[in-house]
Amino acid sequence: MTEKRKQVIKFIIIAVVAFVLGRLALRFGLNLLLGGTMFGGDFL
């Protein structure tokens, strides 16, 4: 595997993780504003 290919794979992995964390952060913020639960279930 060449250096360039390793860099591309690392970039793709980081981009996917950043996308997932960004979506979670957005949902967390909206849930705080709207008074919902984070994962859709009831805690009580």
mmJSON file of the N, C-alpha and C atoms, coordinates in Angstrom:
{"data_MODEL":{"atom_site":{
"group_PDB":["ATOM","ATOM","ATOM","ATOM","ATOM","ATOM","ATOM","ATOM","ATOM","ATOM","ATOM","ATOM","ATOM","ATOM","ATOM","ATOM","ATOM","ATOM","ATOM","ATOM","ATOM","ATOM","ATOM","ATOM","ATOM","ATOM","ATOM","ATOM","ATOM","ATOM","ATOM","ATOM","ATOM","ATOM","ATOM","ATOM","ATOM","ATOM","ATOM","ATOM","ATOM","ATOM","ATOM","ATOM","ATOM","ATOM","ATOM","ATOM","ATOM","ATOM","ATOM","ATOM","ATOM","ATOM","ATOM","ATOM","ATOM","ATOM","ATOM","ATOM","ATOM","ATOM","ATOM","ATOM","ATOM","ATOM","ATOM","ATOM","ATOM","ATOM","ATOM","ATOM","ATOM","ATOM","ATOM","ATOM","ATOM","ATOM","ATOM","ATOM","ATOM","ATOM","ATOM","ATOM","ATOM","ATOM","ATOM","ATOM","ATOM","ATOM","ATOM","ATOM","ATOM","ATOM","ATOM","ATOM","ATOM","ATOM","ATOM","ATOM","ATOM","ATOM","ATOM","ATOM","ATOM","ATOM","ATOM","ATOM","ATOM","ATOM","ATOM","ATOM","ATOM","ATOM","ATOM","ATOM","ATOM","ATOM","ATOM","ATOM","ATOM","ATOM","ATOM","ATOM","ATOM","ATOM","ATOM","ATOM","ATOM","ATOM","ATOM","ATOM"],
"id":[1,2,3,4,5,6,7,8,9,10,11,12,13,14,15,16,17,18,19,20,21,22,23,24,25,26,27,28,29,30,31,32,33,34,35,36,37,38,39,40,41,42,43,44,45,46,47,48,49,50,51,52,53,54,55,56,57,58,59,60,61,62,63,64,65,66,67,68,69,70,71,72,73,74,75,76,77,78,79,80,81,82,83,84,85,86,87,88,89,90,91,92,93,94,95,96,97,98,99,100,101,102,103,104,105,106,107,108,109,110,111,112,113,114,115,116,117,118,119,120,121,122,123,124,125,126,127,128,129,130,131,132],
"type_symbol":["N","C","C","N","C","C","N","C","C","N","C","C","N","C","C","N","C","C","N","C","C","N","C","C","N","C","C","N","C","C","N","C","C","N","C","C","N","C","C","N","C","C","N","C","C","N","C","C","N","C","C","N","C","C","N","C","C","N","C","C","N","C","C","N","C","C","N","C","C","N","C","C","N","C","C","N","C","C","N","C","C","N","C","C","N","C","C","N","C","C","N","C","C","N","C","C","N","C","C","N","C","C","N","C","C","N","C","C","N","C","C","N","C","C","N","C","C","N","C","C","N","C","C","N","C","C","N","C","C","N","C","C"],
"label_atom_id":["N","CA","C","N","CA","C","N","CA","C","N","CA","C","N","CA","C","N","CA","C","N","CA","C","N","CA","C","N","CA","C","N","CA","C","N","CA","C","N","CA","C","N","CA","C","N","CA","C","N","CA","C","N","CA","C","N","CA","C","N","CA","C","N","CA","C","N","CA","C","N","CA","C","N","CA","C","N","CA","C","N","CA","C","N","CA","C","N","CA","C","N","CA","C","N","CA","C","N","CA","C","N","CA","C","N","CA","C","N","CA","C","N","CA","C","N","CA","C","N","CA","C","N","CA","C","N","CA","C","N","CA","C","N","CA","C","N","CA","C","N","CA","C","N","CA","C","N","CA","C","N","CA","C"],
"label_alt_id":[null,null,null,null,null,null,null,null,null,null,null,null,null,null,null,null,null,null,null,null,null,null,null,null,null,null,null,null,null,null,null,null,null,null,null,null,null,null,null,null,null,null,null,null,null,null,null,null,null,null,null,null,null,null,null,null,null,null,null,null,null,null,null,null,null,null,null,null,null,null,null,null,null,null,null,null,null,null,null,null,null,null,null,null,null,null,null,null,null,null,null,null,null,null,null,null,null,null,null,null,null,null,null,null,null,null,null,null,null,null,null,null,null,null,null,null,null,null,null,null,null,null,null,null,null,null,null,null,null,null,null,null],
"label_comp_id":["MET","MET","MET","THR","THR","THR","GLU","GLU","GLU","LYS","LYS","LYS","ARG","ARG","ARG","LYS","LYS","LYS","GLN","GLN","GLN","VAL","VAL","VAL","ILE","ILE","ILE","LYS","LYS","LYS","PHE","PHE","PHE","ILE","ILE","ILE","ILE","ILE","ILE","ILE","ILE","ILE","ALA","ALA","ALA","VAL","VAL","VAL","VAL","VAL","VAL","ALA","ALA","ALA","PHE","PHE","PHE","VAL","VAL","VAL","LEU","LEU","LEU","GLY","GLY","GLY","ARG","ARG","ARG","LEU","LEU","LEU","ALA","ALA","ALA","LEU","LEU","LEU","ARG","ARG","ARG","PHE","PHE","PHE","GLY","GLY","GLY","LEU","LEU","LEU","ASN","ASN","ASN","LEU","LEU","LEU","LEU","LEU","LEU","LEU","LEU","LEU","GLY","GLY","GLY","GLY","GLY","GLY","THR","THR","THR","MET","MET","MET","PHE","PHE","PHE","GLY","GLY","GLY","GLY","GLY","GLY","ASP","ASP","ASP","PHE","PHE","PHE","LEU","LEU","LEU"],
"label_asym_id":["A","A","A","A","A","A","A","A","A","A","A","A","A","A","A","A","A","A","A","A","A","A","A","A","A","A","A","A","A","A","A","A","A","A","A","A","A","A","A","A","A","A","A","A","A","A","A","A","A","A","A","A","A","A","A","A","A","A","A","A","A","A","A","A","A","A","A","A","A","A","A","A","A","A","A","A","A","A","A","A","A","A","A","A","A","A","A","A","A","A","A","A","A","A","A","A","A","A","A","A","A","A","A","A","A","A","A","A","A","A","A","A","A","A","A","A","A","A","A","A","A","A","A","A","A","A","A","A","A","A","A","A"],
"label_entity_id":["1","1","1","1","1","1","1","1","1","1","1","1","1","1","1","1","1","1","1","1","1","1","1","1","1","1","1","1","1","1","1","1","1","1","1","1","1","1","1","1","1","1","1","1","1","1","1","1","1","1","1","1","1","1","1","1","1","1","1","1","1","1","1","1","1","1","1","1","1","1","1","1","1","1","1","1","1","1","1","1","1","1","1","1","1","1","1","1","1","1","1","1","1","1","1","1","1","1","1","1","1","1","1","1","1","1","1","1","1","1","1","1","1","1","1","1","1","1","1","1","1","1","1","1","1","1","1","1","1","1","1","1"],
"label_seq_id":[1,1,1,2,2,2,3,3,3,4,4,4,5,5,5,6,6,6,7,7,7,8,8,8,9,9,9,10,10,10,11,11,11,12,12,12,13,13,13,14,14,14,15,15,15,16,16,16,17,17,17,18,18,18,19,19,19,20,20,20,21,21,21,22,22,22,23,23,23,24,24,24,25,25,25,26,26,26,27,27,27,28,28,28,29,29,29,30,30,30,31,31,31,32,32,32,33,33,33,34,34,34,35,35,35,36,36,36,37,37,37,38,38,38,39,39,39,40,40,40,41,41,41,42,42,42,43,43,43,44,44,44],
"pdbx_PDB_ins_code":[null,null,null,null,null,null,null,null,null,null,null,null,null,null,null,null,null,null,null,null,null,null,null,null,null,null,null,null,null,null,null,null,null,null,null,null,null,null,null,null,null,null,null,null,null,null,null,null,null,null,null,null,null,null,null,null,null,null,null,null,null,null,null,null,null,null,null,null,null,null,null,null,null,null,null,null,null,null,null,null,null,null,null,null,null,null,null,null,null,null,null,null,null,null,null,null,null,null,null,null,null,null,null,null,null,null,null,null,null,null,null,null,null,null,null,null,null,null,null,null,null,null,null,null,null,null,null,null,null,null,null,null],
"Cartn_x":[0.852,0.0,0.893,0.595,1.417,1.007,1.865,1.578,0.309,0.154,-1.014,-2.305,-2.309,-3.497,-3.818,-2.781,-2.989,-3.603,-3.121,-3.654,-5.122,-5.483,-6.865,-7.776,-7.326,-8.127,-8.317,-7.237,-7.354,-8.327,-8.252,-9.143,-10.6,-10.881,-12.258,-12.783,-11.955,-12.38,-12.679,-11.797,-12.007,-13.266,-13.5,-14.683,-15.964,-15.988,-17.179,-17.43,-16.378,-16.526,-17.01,-16.458,-16.871,-18.334,-18.774,-20.162,-21.108,-20.777,-21.627,-21.67,-20.52,-20.486,-21.213,-21.104,-21.821,-23.324,-23.799,-25.237,-25.707,-24.91,-25.28,-25.313,-24.335,-24.29,-25.508,-25.882,-27.051,-28.323,-28.48,-29.654,-29.689,-28.516,-28.441,-28.893,-28.413,-28.805,-30.298,-30.84,-32.271,-33.106,-32.659,-33.394,-33.386,-32.281,-32.254,-33.256,-33.313,-34.225,-35.689,-35.948,-37.33,-37.802,-36.889,-37.279,-37.507,-36.885,-37.046,-35.976,-36.051,-34.989,-34.052,-32.814,-31.778,-32.029,-32.399,-32.49,-33.933,-34.891,-36.27,-37.022,-36.373,-37.058,-37.449,-38.319,-38.676,-37.778,-37.31,-36.438,-37.22,-38.486,-39.295,-40.201],
"Cartn_y":[-1.191,0.0,1.249,2.172,3.383,4.371,5.341,6.39,7.138,7.441,8.212,7.456,6.151,5.335,5.297,5.192,5.201,6.526,7.624,8.936,9.053,8.54,8.611,7.794,6.6,5.758,6.426,6.998,7.71,8.872,9.616,10.756,10.308,9.209,8.715,8.293,7.597,7.159,8.37,9.366,10.568,11.306,11.376,12.069,11.372,10.038,9.291,9.507,9.43,9.637,11.059,12.044,13.428,13.624,12.982,13.086,12.519,11.335,10.695,11.533,12.02,12.831,14.157,14.725,15.964,15.773,14.657,14.361,14.175,13.457,13.243,14.564,15.43,16.721,17.562,17.539,18.29,17.763,16.435,15.841,16.173,16.137,16.448,17.879,18.811,20.215,20.42,19.821,19.972,19.322,18.184,17.531,18.369,19.035,19.919,21.057,21.624,22.737,22.291,21.099,20.646,19.769,19.434,18.652,17.178,16.649,15.229,14.384,13.077,12.192,11.91,11.602,11.51,10.362,9.198,8.036,7.542,8.406,8.079,7.26,6.809,5.992,6.8,6.251,6.9,6.377,7.284,6.861,6.353,6.737,6.331,5.18],
"Cartn_z":[0.0,0.0,0.0,-0.844,-0.917,0.175,0.403,1.401,1.064,-0.232,-0.672,-0.333,-0.583,-0.32,1.179,2.023,3.472,3.921,3.352,3.712,3.319,2.147,1.682,2.603,2.989,3.88,5.24,5.785,7.068,6.949,5.852,5.652,5.6,4.904,4.794,6.158,6.942,8.285,9.164,9.139,9.956,9.507,8.196,7.684,8.14,8.126,8.552,10.04,10.856,12.301,12.584,11.887,12.093,11.709,10.622,10.192,11.257,11.771,12.788,14.063,14.521,15.739,15.534,14.356,14.059,14.113,13.552,13.602,15.038,15.847,17.248,18.014,17.757,18.444,18.07,16.796,16.35,17.016,17.044,17.691,19.177,19.825,21.253,21.519,20.696,20.866,20.653,19.607,19.339,20.432,20.945,22.02,23.293,23.574,24.737,24.565,23.359,23.116,23.149,22.622,22.488,23.642,24.561,25.731,25.452,24.398,24.078,24.736,24.518,24.989,23.824,24.136,23.105,22.127,22.609,21.732,21.548,21.821,21.485,22.511,23.571,24.572,25.791,26.597,27.861,28.959,29.792,30.892,32.087,32.192,33.355,33.014],
"occupancy":[1.0,1.0,1.0,1.0,1.0,1.0,1.0,1.0,1.0,1.0,1.0,1.0,1.0,1.0,1.0,1.0,1.0,1.0,1.0,1.0,1.0,1.0,1.0,1.0,1.0,1.0,1.0,1.0,1.0,1.0,1.0,1.0,1.0,1.0,1.0,1.0,1.0,1.0,1.0,1.0,1.0,1.0,1.0,1.0,1.0,1.0,1.0,1.0,1.0,1.0,1.0,1.0,1.0,1.0,1.0,1.0,1.0,1.0,1.0,1.0,1.0,1.0,1.0,1.0,1.0,1.0,1.0,1.0,1.0,1.0,1.0,1.0,1.0,1.0,1.0,1.0,1.0,1.0,1.0,1.0,1.0,1.0,1.0,1.0,1.0,1.0,1.0,1.0,1.0,1.0,1.0,1.0,1.0,1.0,1.0,1.0,1.0,1.0,1.0,1.0,1.0,1.0,1.0,1.0,1.0,1.0,1.0,1.0,1.0,1.0,1.0,1.0,1.0,1.0,1.0,1.0,1.0,1.0,1.0,1.0,1.0,1.0,1.0,1.0,1.0,1.0,1.0,1.0,1.0,1.0,1.0,1.0],
"B_iso_or_equiv":[0.0,0.0,0.0,0.0,0.0,0.0,0.0,0.0,0.0,0.0,0.0,0.0,0.0,0.0,0.0,0.0,0.0,0.0,0.0,0.0,0.0,0.0,0.0,0.0,0.0,0.0,0.0,0.0,0.0,0.0,0.0,0.0,0.0,0.0,0.0,0.0,0.0,0.0,0.0,0.0,0.0,0.0,0.0,0.0,0.0,0.0,0.0,0.0,0.0,0.0,0.0,0.0,0.0,0.0,0.0,0.0,0.0,0.0,0.0,0.0,0.0,0.0,0.0,0.0,0.0,0.0,0.0,0.0,0.0,0.0,0.0,0.0,0.0,0.0,0.0,0.0,0.0,0.0,0.0,0.0,0.0,0.0,0.0,0.0,0.0,0.0,0.0,0.0,0.0,0.0,0.0,0.0,0.0,0.0,0.0,0.0,0.0,0.0,0.0,0.0,0.0,0.0,0.0,0.0,0.0,0.0,0.0,0.0,0.0,0.0,0.0,0.0,0.0,0.0,0.0,0.0,0.0,0.0,0.0,0.0,0.0,0.0,0.0,0.0,0.0,0.0,0.0,0.0,0.0,0.0,0.0,0.0],
"pdbx_formal_charge":[null,null,null,null,null,null,null,null,null,null,null,null,null,null,null,null,null,null,null,null,null,null,null,null,null,null,null,null,null,null,null,null,null,null,null,null,null,null,null,null,null,null,null,null,null,null,null,null,null,null,null,null,null,null,null,null,null,null,null,null,null,null,null,null,null,null,null,null,null,null,null,null,null,null,null,null,null,null,null,null,null,null,null,null,null,null,null,null,null,null,null,null,null,null,null,null,null,null,null,null,null,null,null,null,null,null,null,null,null,null,null,null,null,null,null,null,null,null,null,null,null,null,null,null,null,null,null,null,null,null,null,null],
"auth_seq_id":[1,1,1,2,2,2,3,3,3,4,4,4,5,5,5,6,6,6,7,7,7,8,8,8,9,9,9,10,10,10,11,11,11,12,12,12,13,13,13,14,14,14,15,15,15,16,16,16,17,17,17,18,18,18,19,19,19,20,20,20,21,21,21,22,22,22,23,23,23,24,24,24,25,25,25,26,26,26,27,27,27,28,28,28,29,29,29,30,30,30,31,31,31,32,32,32,33,33,33,34,34,34,35,35,35,36,36,36,37,37,37,38,38,38,39,39,39,40,40,40,41,41,41,42,42,42,43,43,43,44,44,44],
"auth_comp_id":["MET","MET","MET","THR","THR","THR","GLU","GLU","GLU","LYS","LYS","LYS","ARG","ARG","ARG","LYS","LYS","LYS","GLN","GLN","GLN","VAL","VAL","VAL","ILE","ILE","ILE","LYS","LYS","LYS","PHE","PHE","PHE","ILE","ILE","ILE","ILE","ILE","ILE","ILE","ILE","ILE","ALA","ALA","ALA","VAL","VAL","VAL","VAL","VAL","VAL","ALA","ALA","ALA","PHE","PHE","PHE","VAL","VAL","VAL","LEU","LEU","LEU","GLY","GLY","GLY","ARG","ARG","ARG","LEU","LEU","LEU","ALA","ALA","ALA","LEU","LEU","LEU","ARG","ARG","ARG","PHE","PHE","PHE","GLY","GLY","GLY","LEU","LEU","LEU","ASN","ASN","ASN","LEU","LEU","LEU","LEU","LEU","LEU","LEU","LEU","LEU","GLY","GLY","GLY","GLY","GLY","GLY","THR","THR","THR","MET","MET","MET","PHE","PHE","PHE","GLY","GLY","GLY","GLY","GLY","GLY","ASP","ASP","ASP","PHE","PHE","PHE","LEU","LEU","LEU"],
"auth_asym_id":["A","A","A","A","A","A","A","A","A","A","A","A","A","A","A","A","A","A","A","A","A","A","A","A","A","A","A","A","A","A","A","A","A","A","A","A","A","A","A","A","A","A","A","A","A","A","A","A","A","A","A","A","A","A","A","A","A","A","A","A","A","A","A","A","A","A","A","A","A","A","A","A","A","A","A","A","A","A","A","A","A","A","A","A","A","A","A","A","A","A","A","A","A","A","A","A","A","A","A","A","A","A","A","A","A","A","A","A","A","A","A","A","A","A","A","A","A","A","A","A","A","A","A","A","A","A","A","A","A","A","A","A"],
"auth_atom_id":["N","CA","C","N","CA","C","N","CA","C","N","CA","C","N","CA","C","N","CA","C","N","CA","C","N","CA","C","N","CA","C","N","CA","C","N","CA","C","N","CA","C","N","CA","C","N","CA","C","N","CA","C","N","CA","C","N","CA","C","N","CA","C","N","CA","C","N","CA","C","N","CA","C","N","CA","C","N","CA","C","N","CA","C","N","CA","C","N","CA","C","N","CA","C","N","CA","C","N","CA","C","N","CA","C","N","CA","C","N","CA","C","N","CA","C","N","CA","C","N","CA","C","N","CA","C","N","CA","C","N","CA","C","N","CA","C","N","CA","C","N","CA","C","N","CA","C","N","CA","C","N","CA","C"],
"pdbx_PDB_model_num":[1,1,1,1,1,1,1,1,1,1,1,1,1,1,1,1,1,1,1,1,1,1,1,1,1,1,1,1,1,1,1,1,1,1,1,1,1,1,1,1,1,1,1,1,1,1,1,1,1,1,1,1,1,1,1,1,1,1,1,1,1,1,1,1,1,1,1,1,1,1,1,1,1,1,1,1,1,1,1,1,1,1,1,1,1,1,1,1,1,1,1,1,1,1,1,1,1,1,1,1,1,1,1,1,1,1,1,1,1,1,1,1,1,1,1,1,1,1,1,1,1,1,1,1,1,1,1,1,1,1,1,1]
}}}
